[in-house]
PDB file of C-alpha atoms in Angstrom:
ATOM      1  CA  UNK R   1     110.087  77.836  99.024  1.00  0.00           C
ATOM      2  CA  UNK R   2     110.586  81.326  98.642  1.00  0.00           C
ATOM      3  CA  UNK R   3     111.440  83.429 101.812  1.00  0.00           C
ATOM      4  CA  UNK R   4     110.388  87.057 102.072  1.00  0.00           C
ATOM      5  CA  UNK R   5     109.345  89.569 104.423  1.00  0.00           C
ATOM      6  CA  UNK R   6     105.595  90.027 103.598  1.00  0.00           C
ATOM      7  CA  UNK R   7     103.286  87.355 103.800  1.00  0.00           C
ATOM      8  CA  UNK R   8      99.146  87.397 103.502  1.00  0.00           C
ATOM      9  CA  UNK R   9      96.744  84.889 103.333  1.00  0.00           C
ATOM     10  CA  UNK R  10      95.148  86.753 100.681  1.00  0.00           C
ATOM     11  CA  UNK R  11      97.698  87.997  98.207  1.00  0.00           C
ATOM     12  CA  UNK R  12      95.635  89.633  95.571  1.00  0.00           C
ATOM     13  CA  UNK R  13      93.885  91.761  98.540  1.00  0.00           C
ATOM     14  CA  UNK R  14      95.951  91.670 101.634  1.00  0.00           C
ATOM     15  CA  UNK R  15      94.678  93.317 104.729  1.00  0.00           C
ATOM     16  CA  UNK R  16      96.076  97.164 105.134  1.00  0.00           C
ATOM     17  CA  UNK R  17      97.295  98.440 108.177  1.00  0.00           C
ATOM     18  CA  UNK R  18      95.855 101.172 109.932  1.00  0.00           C
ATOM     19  CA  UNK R  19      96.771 101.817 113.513  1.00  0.00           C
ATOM     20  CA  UNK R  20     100.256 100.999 112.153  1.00  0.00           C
ATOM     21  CA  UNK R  21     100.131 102.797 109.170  1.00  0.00           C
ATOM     22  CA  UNK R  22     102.627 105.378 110.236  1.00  0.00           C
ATOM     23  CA  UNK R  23     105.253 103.004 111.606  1.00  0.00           C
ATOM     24  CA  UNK R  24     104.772 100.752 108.397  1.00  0.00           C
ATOM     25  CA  UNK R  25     104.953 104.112 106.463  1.00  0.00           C
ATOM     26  CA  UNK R  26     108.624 105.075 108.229  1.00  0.00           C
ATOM     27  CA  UNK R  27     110.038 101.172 108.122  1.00  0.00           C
ATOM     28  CA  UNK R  28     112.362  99.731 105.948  1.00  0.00           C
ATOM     29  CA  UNK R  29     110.080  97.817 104.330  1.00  0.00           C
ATOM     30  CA  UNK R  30     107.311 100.258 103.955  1.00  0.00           C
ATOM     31  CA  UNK R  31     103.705 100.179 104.034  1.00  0.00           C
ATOM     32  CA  UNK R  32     102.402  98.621 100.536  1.00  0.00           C
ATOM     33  CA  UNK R  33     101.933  94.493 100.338  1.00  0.00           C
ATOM     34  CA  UNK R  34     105.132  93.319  98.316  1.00  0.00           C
ATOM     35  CA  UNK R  35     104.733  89.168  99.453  1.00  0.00           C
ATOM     36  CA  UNK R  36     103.523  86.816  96.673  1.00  0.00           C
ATOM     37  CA  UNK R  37     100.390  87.159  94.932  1.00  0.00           C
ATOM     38  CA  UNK R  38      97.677  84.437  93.351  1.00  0.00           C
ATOM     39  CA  UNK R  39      99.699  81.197  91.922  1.00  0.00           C
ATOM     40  CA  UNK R  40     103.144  82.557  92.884  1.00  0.00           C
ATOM     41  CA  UNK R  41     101.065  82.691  96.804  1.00  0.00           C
ATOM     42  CA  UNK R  42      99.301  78.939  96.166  1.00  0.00           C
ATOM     43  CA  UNK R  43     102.276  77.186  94.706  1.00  0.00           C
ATOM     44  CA  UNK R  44     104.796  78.466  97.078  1.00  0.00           C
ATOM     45  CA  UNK R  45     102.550  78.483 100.351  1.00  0.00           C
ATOM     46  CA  UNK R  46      99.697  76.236  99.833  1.00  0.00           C
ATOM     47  CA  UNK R  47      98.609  76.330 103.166  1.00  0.00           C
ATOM     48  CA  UNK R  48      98.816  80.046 103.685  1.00  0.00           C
ATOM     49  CA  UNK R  49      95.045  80.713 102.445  1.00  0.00           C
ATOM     50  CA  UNK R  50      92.161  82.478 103.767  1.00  0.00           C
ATOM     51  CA  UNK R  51      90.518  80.701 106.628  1.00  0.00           C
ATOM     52  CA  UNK R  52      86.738  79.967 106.443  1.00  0.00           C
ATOM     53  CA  UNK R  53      84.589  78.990 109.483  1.00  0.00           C
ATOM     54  CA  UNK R  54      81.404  78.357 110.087  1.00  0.00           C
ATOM     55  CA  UNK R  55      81.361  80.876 113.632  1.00  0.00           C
ATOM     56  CA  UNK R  56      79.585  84.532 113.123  1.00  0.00           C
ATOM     57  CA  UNK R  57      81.932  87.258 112.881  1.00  0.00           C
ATOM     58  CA  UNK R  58      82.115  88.051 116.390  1.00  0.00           C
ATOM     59  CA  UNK R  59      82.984  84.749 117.855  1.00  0.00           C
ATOM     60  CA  UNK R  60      85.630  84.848 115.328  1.00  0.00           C
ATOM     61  CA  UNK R  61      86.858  88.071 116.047  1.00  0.00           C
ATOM     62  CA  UNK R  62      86.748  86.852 119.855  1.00  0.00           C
ATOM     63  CA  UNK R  63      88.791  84.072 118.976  1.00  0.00           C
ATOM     64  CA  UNK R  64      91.580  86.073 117.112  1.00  0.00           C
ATOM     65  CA  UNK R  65      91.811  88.996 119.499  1.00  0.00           C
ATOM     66  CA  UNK R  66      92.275  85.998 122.104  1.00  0.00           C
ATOM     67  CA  UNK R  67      94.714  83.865 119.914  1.00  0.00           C
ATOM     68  CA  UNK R  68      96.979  87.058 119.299  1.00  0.00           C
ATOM     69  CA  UNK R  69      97.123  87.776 123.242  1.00  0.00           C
ATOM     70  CA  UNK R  70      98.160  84.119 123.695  1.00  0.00           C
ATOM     71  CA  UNK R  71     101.151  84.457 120.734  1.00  0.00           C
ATOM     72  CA  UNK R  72     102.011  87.661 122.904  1.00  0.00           C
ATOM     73  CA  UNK R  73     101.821  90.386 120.232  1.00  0.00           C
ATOM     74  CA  UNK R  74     101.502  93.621 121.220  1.00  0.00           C
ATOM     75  CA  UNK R  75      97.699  94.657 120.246  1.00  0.00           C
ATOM     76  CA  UNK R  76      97.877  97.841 118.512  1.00  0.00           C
ATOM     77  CA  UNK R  77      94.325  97.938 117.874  1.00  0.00           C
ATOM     78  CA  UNK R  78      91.157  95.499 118.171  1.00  0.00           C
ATOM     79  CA  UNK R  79      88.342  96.854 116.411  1.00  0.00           C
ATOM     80  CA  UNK R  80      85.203  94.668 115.736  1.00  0.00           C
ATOM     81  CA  UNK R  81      83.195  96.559 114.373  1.00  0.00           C
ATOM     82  CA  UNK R  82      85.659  96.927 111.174  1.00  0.00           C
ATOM     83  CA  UNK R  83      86.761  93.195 111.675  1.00  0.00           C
ATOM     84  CA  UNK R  84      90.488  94.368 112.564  1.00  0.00           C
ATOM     85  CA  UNK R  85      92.895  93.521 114.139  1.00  0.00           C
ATOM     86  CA  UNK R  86      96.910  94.795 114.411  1.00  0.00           C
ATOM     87  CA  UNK R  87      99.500  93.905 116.231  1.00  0.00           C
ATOM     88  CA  UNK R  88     103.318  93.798 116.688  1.00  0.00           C
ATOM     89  CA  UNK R  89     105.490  90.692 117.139  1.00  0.00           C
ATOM     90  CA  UNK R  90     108.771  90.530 118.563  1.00  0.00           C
ATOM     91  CA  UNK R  91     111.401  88.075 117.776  1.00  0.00           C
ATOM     92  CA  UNK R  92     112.741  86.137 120.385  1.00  0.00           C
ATOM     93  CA  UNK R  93     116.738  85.971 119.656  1.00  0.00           C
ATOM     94  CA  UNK R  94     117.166  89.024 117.880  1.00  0.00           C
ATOM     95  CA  UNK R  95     113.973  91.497 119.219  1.00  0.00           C
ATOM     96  CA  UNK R  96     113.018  92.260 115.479  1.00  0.00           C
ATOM     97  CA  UNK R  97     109.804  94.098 115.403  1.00  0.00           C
ATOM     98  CA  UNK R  98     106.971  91.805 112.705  1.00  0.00           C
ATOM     99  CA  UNK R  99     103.685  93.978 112.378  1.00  0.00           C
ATOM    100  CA  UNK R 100     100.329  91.990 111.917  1.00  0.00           C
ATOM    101  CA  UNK R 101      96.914  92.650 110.682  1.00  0.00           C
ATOM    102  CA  UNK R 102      94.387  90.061 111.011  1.00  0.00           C
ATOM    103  CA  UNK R 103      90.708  90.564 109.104  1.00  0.00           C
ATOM    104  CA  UNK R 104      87.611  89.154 109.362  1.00  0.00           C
ATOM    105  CA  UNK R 105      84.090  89.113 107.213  1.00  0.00           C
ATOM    106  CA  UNK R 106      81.294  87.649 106.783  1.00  0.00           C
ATOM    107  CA  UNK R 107      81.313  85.188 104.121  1.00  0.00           C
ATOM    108  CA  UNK R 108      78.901  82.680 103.169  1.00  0.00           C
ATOM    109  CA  UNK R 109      78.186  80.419 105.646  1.00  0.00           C
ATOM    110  CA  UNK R 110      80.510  81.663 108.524  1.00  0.00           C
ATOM    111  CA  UNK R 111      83.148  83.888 108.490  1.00  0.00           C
ATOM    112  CA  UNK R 112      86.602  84.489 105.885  1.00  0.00           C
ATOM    113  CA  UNK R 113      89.386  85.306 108.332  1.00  0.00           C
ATOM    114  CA  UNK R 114      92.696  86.466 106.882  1.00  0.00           C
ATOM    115  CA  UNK R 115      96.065  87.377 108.251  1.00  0.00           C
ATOM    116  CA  UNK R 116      99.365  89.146 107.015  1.00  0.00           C
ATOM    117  CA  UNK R 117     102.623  89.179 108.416  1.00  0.00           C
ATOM    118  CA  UNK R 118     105.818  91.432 107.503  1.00  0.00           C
ATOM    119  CA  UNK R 119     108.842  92.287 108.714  1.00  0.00           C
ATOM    120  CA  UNK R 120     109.826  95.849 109.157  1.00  0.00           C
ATOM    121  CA  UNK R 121     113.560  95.350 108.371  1.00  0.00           C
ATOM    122  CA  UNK R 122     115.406  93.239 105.612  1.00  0.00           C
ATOM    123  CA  UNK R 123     114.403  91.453 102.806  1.00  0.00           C
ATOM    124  CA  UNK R 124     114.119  87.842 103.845  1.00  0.00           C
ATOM    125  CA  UNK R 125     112.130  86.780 107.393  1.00  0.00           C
ATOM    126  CA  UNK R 126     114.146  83.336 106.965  1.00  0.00           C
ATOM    127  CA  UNK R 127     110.890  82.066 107.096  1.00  0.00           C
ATOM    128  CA  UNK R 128     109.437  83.789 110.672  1.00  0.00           C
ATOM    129  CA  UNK R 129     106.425  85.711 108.621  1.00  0.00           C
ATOM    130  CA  UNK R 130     104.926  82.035 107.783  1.00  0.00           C
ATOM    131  CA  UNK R 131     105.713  80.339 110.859  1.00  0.00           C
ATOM    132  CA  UNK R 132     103.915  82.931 112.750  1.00  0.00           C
ATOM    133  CA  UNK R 133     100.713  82.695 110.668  1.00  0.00           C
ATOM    134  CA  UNK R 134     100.810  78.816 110.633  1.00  0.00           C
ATOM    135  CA  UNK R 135     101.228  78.899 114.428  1.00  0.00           C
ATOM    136  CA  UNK R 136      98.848  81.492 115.111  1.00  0.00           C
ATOM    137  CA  UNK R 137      96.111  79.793 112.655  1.00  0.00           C
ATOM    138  CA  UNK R 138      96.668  76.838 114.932  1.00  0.00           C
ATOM    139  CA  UNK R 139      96.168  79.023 118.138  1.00  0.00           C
ATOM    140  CA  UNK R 140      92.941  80.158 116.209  1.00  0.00           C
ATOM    141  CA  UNK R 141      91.548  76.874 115.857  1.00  0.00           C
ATOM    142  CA  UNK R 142      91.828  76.057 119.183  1.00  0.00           C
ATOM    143  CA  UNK R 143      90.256  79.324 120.979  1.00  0.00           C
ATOM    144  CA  UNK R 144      87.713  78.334 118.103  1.00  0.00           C
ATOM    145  CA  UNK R 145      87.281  75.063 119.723  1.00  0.00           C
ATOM    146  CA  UNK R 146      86.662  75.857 123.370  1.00  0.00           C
ATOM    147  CA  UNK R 147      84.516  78.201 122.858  1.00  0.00           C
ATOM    148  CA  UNK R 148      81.988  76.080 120.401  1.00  0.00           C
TER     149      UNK R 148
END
């Protein structure tokens, strides 16, 4: 498994940050996606893929904005009309900052939800960039759930 410090659901087309923009722009790491695109993105993270479900847009969006207060990101912006989402994690041990953009559209039949996560500093995330999508896809699910 390859560990790096930029991770979407959607490689080839990876949400862009906004609200952050200027903080990505002045980071280490920068602004542009530099994570794992198409096979290199399946084969090494299967299950970091864009998220389909069968809820309108705005009970997704609901659901996310809800989910991200839950993981206890800062919310840097929540805008539903755009489908958009940013926020900033914090580590716990070391109090590394992680920026996060979530997306969502309408697909067919529901709603395509994806997420990226990248670290601002260094070139690994020993893993933290997936964790916190996994975990926050599972937070997801459940907000999802209640609210159905």
């Amino acid at each position: 498994m390859m560990i790096i410090h930029d991770l979407s659901t959607d490689g080839d087309d990876p949400p862009a940050f906004v609200a952050l923009r200027d903080i990505r722009l002045k980071c280490e790491n920068g602004f542009d996606y530099s994570g794992p695109r198409g096979d290199k993105l399946r084969k090494n993270y299967p299950d970091i893929a864009p998220q389909l479900h069968p809820q309108p847009p705005a009970a997704v969006f609901k659901a996310a904005h809800a989910a991200a207060h839950t993981m206890g990101w800062a919310i840097a912006a929540a805008v539903e009309g755009e489908g958009r989402i940013e926020a900033t994690a914090t580590t716990r041990l070391l109090r590394f900052k992680d920026d996060v953009i979530i997306r969502i559209r309408a697909a067919d039949l529901g709603t395509r939800l994806d997420i990226r996560s990248t670290s601002r500093i260094g070139g690994g995330d020993l893993g933290a960039n997936a964790k916190r999508i996994r975990a926050f896809l599972l937070e997801l699910n459940k907000h999802l759930k209640t609210n159905t």
